[in-house]
Short mmCIF file of C-alpha atoms in Angstrom, two decimals:
data_model
loop_
_atom_site.label_atom_id
_atom_site.label_comp_id
_atom_site.label_asym_id
_atom_site.label_seq_id
_atom_site.Cartn_x
_atom_site.Cartn_y
_atom_site.Cartn_z
CA MET A 1 0.00 0.00 0.00
CA SER A 2 1.31 3.44 -0.93
CA LYS A 3 2.25 5.81 1.85
CA HIS A 4 1.38 9.49 1.64
CA TYR A 5 3.87 12.37 1.42
CA ALA A 6 3.57 16.05 0.53
CA VAL A 7 5.28 19.41 0.24
CA PHE A 8 3.81 22.35 2.18
CA GLY A 9 4.33 26.02 1.41
CA SER A 10 3.02 29.14 -0.28
CA PRO A 11 3.07 29.70 -3.18
CA ILE A 12 3.18 26.00 -4.04
CA THR A 13 1.53 25.45 -7.45
CA HIS A 14 4.89 25.88 -9.22
CA SER A 15 6.62 23.19 -7.14
CA GLN A 16 8.51 20.47 -8.99
CA SER A 17 8.75 18.33 -5.85
CA PRO A 18 5.81 16.02 -6.73
CA ARG A 19 7.38 15.30 -10.13
CA ILE A 20 10.80 14.67 -8.53
CA HIS A 21 9.51 12.25 -5.90
CA ALA A 22 7.34 10.42 -8.44
CA ALA A 23 10.49 9.85 -10.50
CA PHE A 24 12.42 8.67 -7.44
CA ALA A 25 9.61 6.27 -6.49
CA LYS A 26 9.50 4.79 -9.99
CA GLN A 27 13.28 4.42 -10.05
CA THR A 28 13.44 2.63 -6.70
CA GLY A 29 10.18 0.67 -6.93
CA ILE A 30 8.85 2.23 -3.72
CA GLY A 31 5.09 2.70 -3.41
CA MET A 32 4.25 6.29 -2.42
CA ASP A 33 2.18 9.26 -3.48
CA TYR A 34 3.29 12.85 -3.07
CA VAL A 35 1.24 16.03 -3.49
CA ALA A 36 1.63 19.78 -3.03
CA ILE A 37 -0.45 21.41 -0.29
CA ALA A 38 -0.80 25.17 0.09
CA ALA A 39 -0.30 26.34 3.67
CA ASN A 40 0.61 29.53 5.53
CA HIS A 41 1.75 30.36 9.03
CA ASP A 42 -1.77 30.27 10.48
CA ASP A 43 -2.91 26.90 9.11
CA PHE A 44 0.29 24.90 8.55
CA ARG A 45 0.09 22.71 11.66
CA ALA A 46 -3.58 21.90 11.14
CA LYS A 47 -3.11 21.01 7.48
CA LEU A 48 -0.04 18.89 8.21
CA ASP A 49 -1.80 16.91 10.96
CA ALA A 50 -4.93 16.45 8.84
CA SER A 51 -3.10 15.45 5.66
CA GLY A 52 -2.44 11.82 6.61
CA VAL A 53 1.17 12.05 5.42
CA VAL A 54 3.98 10.12 7.09
CA GLY A 55 6.60 12.52 5.79
CA ALA A 56 6.73 15.95 4.18
CA ASN A 57 8.96 18.60 2.70
CA ILE A 58 8.56 22.16 3.93
CA THR A 59 9.27 25.17 1.74
CA LEU A 60 8.81 28.94 1.94
CA PRO A 61 7.66 30.50 4.18
CA LEU A 62 7.31 27.66 6.70
CA LYS A 63 10.78 26.29 7.46
CA GLU A 64 11.11 28.07 10.78
CA ASP A 65 7.50 27.16 11.63
CA ALA A 66 8.38 23.51 11.01
CA PHE A 67 11.38 23.83 13.31
CA ALA A 68 9.12 25.12 16.10
CA LEU A 69 6.52 22.42 15.40
CA CYS A 70 9.09 19.66 15.98
CA ALA A 71 9.69 21.01 19.50
CA GLY A 72 13.33 19.96 19.78
CA ASN A 73 12.91 16.59 18.03
CA VAL A 74 15.32 17.60 15.27
CA SER A 75 18.64 16.51 13.77
CA ALA A 76 21.89 18.24 14.66
CA ARG A 77 21.99 20.06 11.31
CA ALA A 78 18.40 21.29 11.69
CA LEU A 79 19.17 22.44 15.23
CA ARG A 80 22.16 24.41 14.00
CA ALA A 81 20.14 25.96 11.18
CA GLY A 82 17.06 26.71 13.28
CA ALA A 83 14.99 25.62 10.27
CA VAL A 84 13.42 22.37 9.05
CA ASN A 85 12.67 21.38 5.45
CA THR A 86 11.90 17.67 6.01
CA VAL A 87 9.62 16.07 8.59
CA LEU A 88 8.88 12.44 9.42
CA ARG A 89 6.00 11.29 11.60
CA ASP A 90 7.34 10.03 14.93
CA GLY A 91 4.42 8.54 16.85
CA ALA A 92 2.10 11.42 17.63
CA GLN A 93 4.86 13.95 16.97
CA TRP A 94 7.07 15.06 14.09
CA ARG A 95 10.83 14.63 13.72
CA GLY A 96 12.61 17.33 11.71
CA ASP A 97 15.72 17.54 9.58
CA ASN A 98 17.21 19.96 7.07
CA THR A 99 18.60 18.69 3.77
CA ASP A 100 18.88 22.09 2.03
CA GLY A 101 22.54 22.76 2.81
CA LEU A 102 23.72 19.30 1.83
CA GLY A 103 21.65 19.56 -1.35
CA LEU A 104 23.21 22.91 -2.29
CA VAL A 105 26.80 21.84 -1.60
CA ARG A 106 26.33 18.55 -3.47
CA ASP A 107 24.90 20.40 -6.49
CA LEU A 108 27.65 23.03 -6.57
CA THR A 109 30.59 20.71 -5.98
CA GLU A 110 29.54 17.52 -7.76
CA ARG A 111 27.31 18.74 -10.59
CA HIS A 112 28.95 22.08 -11.30
CA GLY A 113 32.49 21.20 -10.25
CA LEU A 114 32.99 24.16 -7.90
CA ASP A 115 35.62 24.20 -5.18
CA LEU A 116 33.99 26.19 -2.37
CA ARG A 117 37.09 26.31 -0.21
CA GLY A 118 38.43 29.78 0.50
CA ARG A 119 35.56 31.64 -1.13
CA ARG A 120 34.48 34.95 0.35
CA THR A 121 30.70 34.50 0.36
CA LEU A 122 27.74 36.86 0.33
CA LEU A 123 24.37 35.48 1.49
CA LEU A 124 21.36 37.67 0.70
CA GLY A 125 18.53 36.87 3.11
CA ALA A 126 18.29 35.46 6.62
CA GLY A 127 15.06 33.44 6.53
CA GLY A 128 14.52 29.69 6.50
CA ALA A 129 16.25 29.15 3.15
CA ALA A 130 19.35 31.06 4.21
CA ARG A 131 19.43 29.30 7.58
CA GLY A 132 19.30 25.93 5.85
CA VAL A 133 22.36 26.50 3.66
CA ALA A 134 24.62 28.62 5.89
CA PRO A 135 25.99 25.79 8.09
CA ALA A 136 26.78 23.55 5.11
CA LEU A 137 28.61 26.35 3.31
CA LEU A 138 30.80 26.93 6.36
CA ASP A 139 31.45 23.19 6.68
CA ALA A 140 32.39 23.07 2.98
CA GLY A 141 35.28 25.42 3.70
CA ILE A 142 34.25 28.87 2.51
CA HIS A 143 36.56 31.59 3.79
CA SER A 144 33.90 33.85 5.31
CA LEU A 145 30.16 34.45 5.21
CA TYR A 146 28.50 37.87 5.07
CA VAL A 147 24.76 37.76 5.77
CA ILE A 148 22.70 40.69 4.48
CA ASN A 149 19.06 41.18 5.34
CA ARG A 150 16.69 44.16 5.40
CA ASN A 151 15.76 43.12 8.94
CA SER A 152 19.18 43.40 10.58
CA ALA A 153 18.03 41.55 13.71
CA ARG A 154 17.38 38.42 11.63
CA ALA A 155 20.85 38.66 10.08
CA ASP A 156 22.37 39.02 13.55
CA ALA A 157 20.42 36.00 14.80
CA LEU A 158 21.58 33.81 11.91
CA VAL A 159 25.21 34.78 12.43
CA ASP A 160 24.96 34.18 16.18
CA ALA A 161 23.47 30.73 15.52
CA MET A 162 26.48 29.74 13.41
CA GLY A 163 28.78 30.23 16.39
CA GLU A 164 31.81 31.23 14.33
CA PRO A 165 32.67 34.84 15.25
CA GLY A 166 35.29 36.35 13.00
CA ARG A 167 34.23 34.12 10.11
CA THR A 168 30.56 35.08 9.91
CA HIS A 169 29.34 38.67 9.69
CA ALA A 170 25.93 40.35 9.71
CA ARG A 171 25.63 43.56 7.70
CA ALA A 172 22.84 46.00 6.87
CA TRP A 173 21.59 46.17 3.29
CA ASP A 174 22.78 49.76 2.83
CA THR A 175 26.38 48.71 3.52
CA LEU A 176 26.52 46.44 0.45
CA PRO A 177 28.39 48.86 -1.87
CA ALA A 178 31.27 49.13 0.62
CA LEU A 179 31.76 45.40 1.24
CA GLY A 180 34.08 44.74 -1.71
CA GLU A 181 34.18 41.73 -4.02
CA PHE A 182 32.81 38.27 -3.30
CA ASP A 183 33.74 34.93 -4.87
CA LEU A 184 30.33 33.41 -4.19
CA LEU A 185 27.05 35.36 -4.15
CA ILE A 186 23.88 33.55 -3.04
CA ASN A 187 20.36 34.93 -3.27
CA ALA A 188 18.20 33.35 -0.56
CA THR A 189 15.54 36.06 -0.57
CA SER A 190 12.03 35.60 -1.92
CA ALA A 191 11.86 39.12 -3.36
CA SER A 192 12.68 38.05 -6.92
CA ARG A 193 9.69 35.68 -6.95
CA GLY A 194 7.62 38.80 -7.65
CA GLY A 195 10.17 40.13 -10.11
CA GLN A 196 11.46 42.61 -7.53
CA LEU A 197 15.25 42.47 -7.28
CA PRO A 198 16.74 44.77 -4.61
CA SER A 199 19.41 47.13 -5.84
CA LEU A 200 22.84 45.48 -5.96
CA ALA A 201 26.22 47.07 -6.70
CA MET A 202 28.17 45.53 -9.56
CA ALA A 203 31.31 46.14 -7.49
CA LEU A 204 30.33 43.03 -5.47
CA VAL A 205 31.48 40.81 -8.33
CA ALA A 206 35.06 39.51 -8.66
CA PRO A 207 36.61 37.95 -11.80
CA ARG A 208 35.90 34.37 -10.66
CA SER A 209 32.58 35.07 -8.95
CA VAL A 210 29.80 32.50 -9.02
CA ALA A 211 26.21 33.62 -8.47
CA VAL A 212 23.61 31.20 -7.12
CA ASP A 213 19.88 31.72 -6.72
CA LEU A 214 18.18 29.23 -4.42
CA SER A 215 15.01 29.65 -6.49
CA TYR A 216 14.62 28.13 -9.94
CA GLY A 217 12.76 28.87 -13.17
CA GLU A 218 11.35 32.35 -13.63
CA ALA A 219 11.91 33.27 -9.97
CA ALA A 220 15.68 33.03 -10.47
CA VAL A 221 15.81 35.13 -13.63
CA PRO A 222 16.19 38.66 -12.14
CA PHE A 223 19.13 37.87 -9.85
CA LEU A 224 20.98 35.70 -12.35
CA ALA A 225 20.44 38.28 -15.12
CA TRP A 226 21.99 40.91 -12.84
CA ALA A 227 24.88 38.55 -12.08
CA ARG A 228 25.63 37.97 -15.75
CA ALA A 229 25.47 41.70 -16.47
CA ALA A 230 27.86 42.33 -13.56
CA GLY A 231 30.39 39.89 -15.02
CA CYS A 232 29.99 36.75 -12.93
CA ALA A 233 31.98 33.85 -14.36
CA GLN A 234 29.16 31.37 -13.66
CA THR A 235 25.50 31.47 -12.67
CA VAL A 236 23.50 28.61 -11.12
CA ASP A 237 19.82 28.41 -10.25
CA GLY A 238 18.30 26.30 -7.49
CA LEU A 239 16.94 23.42 -9.55
CA GLY A 240 19.91 21.16 -8.89
CA MET A 241 19.76 21.94 -5.19
CA LEU A 242 16.05 21.08 -5.21
CA VAL A 243 16.72 17.67 -6.74
CA GLU A 244 19.61 16.92 -4.38
CA GLN A 245 17.82 17.96 -1.20
CA ALA A 246 14.82 15.91 -2.34
CA ALA A 247 17.06 12.86 -2.72
CA GLU A 248 18.31 13.35 0.84
CA SER A 249 14.72 13.61 2.09
CA PHE A 250 13.86 10.43 0.17
CA LEU A 251 16.79 8.71 1.87
CA LEU A 252 15.53 9.77 5.31
CA TRP A 253 12.05 8.44 4.58
CA HIS A 254 12.91 5.22 2.76
CA GLY A 255 16.53 4.32 3.54
CA VAL A 256 17.47 4.50 -0.16
CA ARG A 257 19.15 7.41 -1.93
CA PRO A 258 17.94 7.62 -5.55
CA ASP A 259 20.13 8.58 -8.50
CA THR A 260 19.58 12.26 -9.30
CA ALA A 261 21.30 12.69 -12.67
CA ALA A 262 18.45 11.58 -14.93
CA VAL A 263 15.83 13.45 -12.90
CA PHE A 264 17.85 16.68 -13.02
CA ALA A 265 18.43 16.28 -16.77
CA GLU A 266 14.71 15.87 -17.43
CA LEU A 267 13.71 18.81 -15.25
CA SER A 268 16.43 21.15 -16.52
CA GLY A 269 15.39 20.48 -20.10
CA ARG A 270 11.79 21.23 -19.19
CA ALA A 271 12.80 24.42 -17.37
CA ASP A 272 14.84 25.61 -20.36
CA ALA A 273 11.82 25.08 -22.59
CA LEU A 274 9.57 27.05 -20.24
CA LEU A 275 12.00 29.94 -19.96
CA THR A 276 12.59 30.22 -23.71
CA ALA A 277 8.97 29.78 -24.82
CA ASP A 278 7.19 32.78 -26.38
#
C-alpha cells in the first residue's frame, strides 16, 4: 500500500517536488504518493496533521514554523540551522531535519564542479532558506560568510546561531556597496519571486565570482540576469539543489538514496523550454 507524502508552502503550485519524488519512487520501486499542499503560518500545523502524510517537505515561508513544530525533536543540522525542510512522523509527533545545505553543496561541488574552499561569500537573506544553507557552506570550507538582510536583527540571529565569530558577519543592506568583491554570491531572498530584485552594486562581483539563486525557473531570472550583467563567471539556479535535497529527504524516509542525474536532466530540459517559450 502506498504511503502518503507532501510538500507544504506558499506559493506551491509551481513546485517540482511532486514530479521529482514520483520519478524517485518509480526508479526505486517504492510505493508512495506525493502532493503539493498550500499552507501559511496560520494553518500549517492543522493542514499537516490532517493530511495523513507520514513525511513531508517544507518550503517557503514555513521552514522556521516547522522547526518550532518539531519542539526539539530535530537533527543536529536542523538544530544548528534553526529551520526544518523535512519532517517524518514520529508517533504522535514530528521529527525534523534539514537537507537544504547538503543539497546545495552537493549540487555546486559535484554537478557544477565548484571548489567552495576559501571563497568569500555573500548570502542575501536570513530566513529559513538562508538558515538551511549557511551551516553547510561553512562546513564546505568557505573563507567567510557575510549575511545581508533588510531586517538586521534576523541577520544578527543567523550569524549568532552559526557560532563562528570572525568568520561570519551580519551587515545592513545599505552597507553592500562598501563590502568589496565576493567569490560566491547567493540569493536566498524571496523578493525576486515577484520580479522585484533589490538594488545590488556591480562592485560586489570579482573575476571568478559564481552567483547562485536558491530559487529556480522564472523566480531566479532577475538575480541571475543581474549577475551575468555584472560579469559573474558562472551562474547557477536552485533546480539542482532542489533535486539533491529531495534525494536526501527520500533517503531519510525510505533508507534509499535515488540517483539524481536523470531526474535533473529531465527537469532542466523542461525548465529551459519554459524559460525560452514565447
